[in-house]
Tab-separated table of C-alpha atoms in Angstrom:
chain	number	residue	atom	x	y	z
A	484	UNK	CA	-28.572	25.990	90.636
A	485	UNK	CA	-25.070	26.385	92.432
A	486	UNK	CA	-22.787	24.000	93.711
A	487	UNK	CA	-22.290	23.234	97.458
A	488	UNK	CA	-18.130	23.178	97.285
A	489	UNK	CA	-17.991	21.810	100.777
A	490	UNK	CA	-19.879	18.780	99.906
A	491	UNK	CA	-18.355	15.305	97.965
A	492	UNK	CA	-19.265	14.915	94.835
A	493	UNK	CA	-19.071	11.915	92.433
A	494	UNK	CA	-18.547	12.137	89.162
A	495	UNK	CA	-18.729	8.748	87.240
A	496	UNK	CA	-15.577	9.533	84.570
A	497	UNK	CA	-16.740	7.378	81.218
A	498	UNK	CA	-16.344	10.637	79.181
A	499	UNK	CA	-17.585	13.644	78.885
A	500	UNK	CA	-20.150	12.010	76.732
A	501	UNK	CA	-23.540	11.215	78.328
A	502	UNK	CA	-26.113	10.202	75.836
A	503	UNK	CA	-26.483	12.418	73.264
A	504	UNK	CA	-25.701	15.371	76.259
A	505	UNK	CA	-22.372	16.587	76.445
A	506	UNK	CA	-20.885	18.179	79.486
A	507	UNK	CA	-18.691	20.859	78.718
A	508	UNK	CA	-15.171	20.239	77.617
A	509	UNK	CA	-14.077	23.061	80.713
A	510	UNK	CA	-16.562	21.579	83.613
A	511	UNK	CA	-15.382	17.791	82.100
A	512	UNK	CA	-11.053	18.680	82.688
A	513	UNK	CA	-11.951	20.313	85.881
A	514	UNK	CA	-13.577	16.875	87.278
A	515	UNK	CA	-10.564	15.296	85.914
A	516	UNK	CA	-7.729	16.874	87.510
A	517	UNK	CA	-9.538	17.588	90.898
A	518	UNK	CA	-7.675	17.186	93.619
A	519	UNK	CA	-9.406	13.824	94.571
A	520	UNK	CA	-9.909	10.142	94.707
A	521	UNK	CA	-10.023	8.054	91.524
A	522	UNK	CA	-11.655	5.280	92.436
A	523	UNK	CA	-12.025	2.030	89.838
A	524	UNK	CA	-14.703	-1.100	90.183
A	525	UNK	CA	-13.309	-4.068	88.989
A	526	UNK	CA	-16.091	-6.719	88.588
A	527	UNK	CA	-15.184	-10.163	86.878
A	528	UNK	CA	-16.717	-10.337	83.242
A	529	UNK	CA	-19.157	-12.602	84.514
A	530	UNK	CA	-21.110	-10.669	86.816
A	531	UNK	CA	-21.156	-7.658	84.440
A	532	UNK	CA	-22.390	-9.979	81.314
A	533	UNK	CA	-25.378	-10.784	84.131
A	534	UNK	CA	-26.354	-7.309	84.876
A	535	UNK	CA	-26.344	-5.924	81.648
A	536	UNK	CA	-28.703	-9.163	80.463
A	537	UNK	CA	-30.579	-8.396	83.129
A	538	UNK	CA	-31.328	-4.448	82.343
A	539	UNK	CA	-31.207	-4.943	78.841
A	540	UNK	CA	-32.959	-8.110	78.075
A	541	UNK	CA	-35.639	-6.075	75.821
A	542	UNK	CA	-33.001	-6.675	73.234
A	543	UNK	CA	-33.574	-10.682	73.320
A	544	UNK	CA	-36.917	-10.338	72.114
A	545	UNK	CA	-37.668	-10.897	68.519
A	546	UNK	CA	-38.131	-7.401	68.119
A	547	UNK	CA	-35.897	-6.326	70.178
A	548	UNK	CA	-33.067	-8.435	68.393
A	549	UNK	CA	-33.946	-5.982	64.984
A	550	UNK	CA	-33.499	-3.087	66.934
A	551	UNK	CA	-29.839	-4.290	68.295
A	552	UNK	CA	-28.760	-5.264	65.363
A	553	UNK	CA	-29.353	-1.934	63.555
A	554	UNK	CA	-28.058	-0.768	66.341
A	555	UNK	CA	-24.510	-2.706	66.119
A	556	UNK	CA	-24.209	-1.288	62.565
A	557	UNK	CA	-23.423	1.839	63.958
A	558	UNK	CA	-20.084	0.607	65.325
A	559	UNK	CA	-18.763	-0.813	61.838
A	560	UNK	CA	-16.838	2.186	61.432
A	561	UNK	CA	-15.133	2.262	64.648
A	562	UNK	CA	-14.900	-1.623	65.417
A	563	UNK	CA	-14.822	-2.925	61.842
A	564	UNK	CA	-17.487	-4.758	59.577
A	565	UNK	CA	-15.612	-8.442	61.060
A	566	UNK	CA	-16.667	-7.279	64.235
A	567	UNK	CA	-20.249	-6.152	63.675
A	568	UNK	CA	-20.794	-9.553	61.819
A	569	UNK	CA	-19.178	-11.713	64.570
A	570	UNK	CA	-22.320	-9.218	67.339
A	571	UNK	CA	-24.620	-9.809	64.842
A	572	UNK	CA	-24.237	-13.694	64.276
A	573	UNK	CA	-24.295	-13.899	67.998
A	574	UNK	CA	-27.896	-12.037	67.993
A	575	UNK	CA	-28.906	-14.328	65.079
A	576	UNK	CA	-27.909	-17.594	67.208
A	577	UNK	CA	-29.737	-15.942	70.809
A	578	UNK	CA	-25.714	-17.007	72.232
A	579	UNK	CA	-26.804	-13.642	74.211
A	580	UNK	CA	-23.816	-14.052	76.781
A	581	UNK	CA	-21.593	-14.437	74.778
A	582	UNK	CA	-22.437	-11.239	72.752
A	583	UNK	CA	-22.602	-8.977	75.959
A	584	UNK	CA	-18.908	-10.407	76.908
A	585	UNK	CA	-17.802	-10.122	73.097
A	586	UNK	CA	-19.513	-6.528	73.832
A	587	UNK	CA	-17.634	-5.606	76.924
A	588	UNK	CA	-14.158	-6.770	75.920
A	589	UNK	CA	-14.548	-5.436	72.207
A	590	UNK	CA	-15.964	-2.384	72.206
A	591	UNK	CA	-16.859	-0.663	75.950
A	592	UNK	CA	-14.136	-1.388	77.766
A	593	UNK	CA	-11.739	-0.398	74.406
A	594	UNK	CA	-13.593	3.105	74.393
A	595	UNK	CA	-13.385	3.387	77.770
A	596	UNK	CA	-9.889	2.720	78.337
A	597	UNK	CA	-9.372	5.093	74.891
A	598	UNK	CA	-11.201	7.798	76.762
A	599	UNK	CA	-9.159	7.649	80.349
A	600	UNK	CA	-6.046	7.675	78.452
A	601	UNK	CA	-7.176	10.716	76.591
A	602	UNK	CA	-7.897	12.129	79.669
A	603	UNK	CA	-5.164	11.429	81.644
A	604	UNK	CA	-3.357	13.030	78.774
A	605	UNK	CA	-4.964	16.211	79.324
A	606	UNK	CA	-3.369	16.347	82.810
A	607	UNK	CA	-0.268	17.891	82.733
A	608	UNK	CA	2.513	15.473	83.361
A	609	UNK	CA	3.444	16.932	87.065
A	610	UNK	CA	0.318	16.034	88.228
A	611	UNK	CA	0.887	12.067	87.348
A	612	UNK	CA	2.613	10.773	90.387
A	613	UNK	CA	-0.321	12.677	92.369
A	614	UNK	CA	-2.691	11.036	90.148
A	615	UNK	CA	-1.307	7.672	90.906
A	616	UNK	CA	-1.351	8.787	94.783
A	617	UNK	CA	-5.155	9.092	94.809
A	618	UNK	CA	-6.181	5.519	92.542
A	619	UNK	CA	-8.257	3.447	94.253
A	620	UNK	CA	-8.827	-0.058	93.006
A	621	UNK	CA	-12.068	-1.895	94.626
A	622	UNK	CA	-12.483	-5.624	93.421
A	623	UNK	CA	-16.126	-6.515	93.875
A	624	UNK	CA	-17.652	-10.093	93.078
A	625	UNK	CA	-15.398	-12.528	93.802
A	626	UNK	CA	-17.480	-15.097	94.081
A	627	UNK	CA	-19.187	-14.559	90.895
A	628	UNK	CA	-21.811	-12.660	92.521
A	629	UNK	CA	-22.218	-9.574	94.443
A	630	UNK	CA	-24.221	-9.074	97.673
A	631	UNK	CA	-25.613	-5.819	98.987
A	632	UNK	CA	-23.233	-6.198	102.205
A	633	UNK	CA	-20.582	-6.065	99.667
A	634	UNK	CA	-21.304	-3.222	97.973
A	635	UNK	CA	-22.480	-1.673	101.223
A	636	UNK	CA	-18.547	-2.037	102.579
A	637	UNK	CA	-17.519	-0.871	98.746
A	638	UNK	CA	-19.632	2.426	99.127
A	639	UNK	CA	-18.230	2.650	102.868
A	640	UNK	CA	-14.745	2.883	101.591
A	641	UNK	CA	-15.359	5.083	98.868
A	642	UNK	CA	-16.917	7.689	101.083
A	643	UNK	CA	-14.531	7.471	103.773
A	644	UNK	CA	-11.220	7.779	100.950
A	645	UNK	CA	-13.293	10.928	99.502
């Protein structure tokens, strides 16, 4: 396999962390500080607490409430035991929305915003006023919903920025 260097390519930048895969630490920094767009989705809470009911809704079955909340003792030692009890009262009460949102605010977007700022850090400092030269913020969902015409124009701009 090689890699067409002429050709745009995406690379999502949650961490270097996919899974239980890890892209190497070399091929991860490179992606980082390419000489390219950053480009951030910002999607009100609402519409993201929708979407991930919607994929992950296996988790408000009976069983699948077990699973999730074996699953939320993992994070005790990186959120706190308060927190984990606070998720898994919400499981125990089906308030489903408000645990994905609780979820989000918590926990993802913490470790994400951990892991950009850990990356940005491994750019040297003379590349940060390029870095700010190339962010691109797209605000999707305004009106609590997104349509595929929006996120047609959203993809339009990305590729046309890239």
């Amino acid at each position: 396999w090689s890699m067409d260097t002429e050709r745009v390519i995406f690379v999502e930048s949650e961490s270097a962390r996919i899974g239980r895969l890890q892209i190497p630490r070399a091929l991860h920094r490179k992606c980082i500080a390419a000489d390219a767009g950053i480009f951030e989705l910002s999607v009100p809470l609402s519409i993201r607490v929708k979407h991930l009911r919607k994929v992950y809704s296996v988790f408000e079955t009976p069983a699948g409430s077990i699973d999730l909340k074996h699953r939320l003792q993992r994070l005790a030692p990186r959120r706190g035991k308060d927190a984990v009890q606070r998720w898994t009262s919400l499981v125990d009460r089906a308030m489903w929305s408000e645990l994905v949102a609780d979820l989000l605010e918590n926990h993802y977007d913490a470790a994400y915003e951990d892991a950009t700022r850990r990356d940005l850090r491994s750019i040297s400092s003379s590349s940060e006023h390029q870095l700010s030269q190339r962010h691109y913020t797209i605000n999707l969902g305004a009106d609590d919903d997104i349509s595929d015409e929006e996120l047609e124009v959203a993809a339009s701009n990305i590729v046309q920025r890239a």
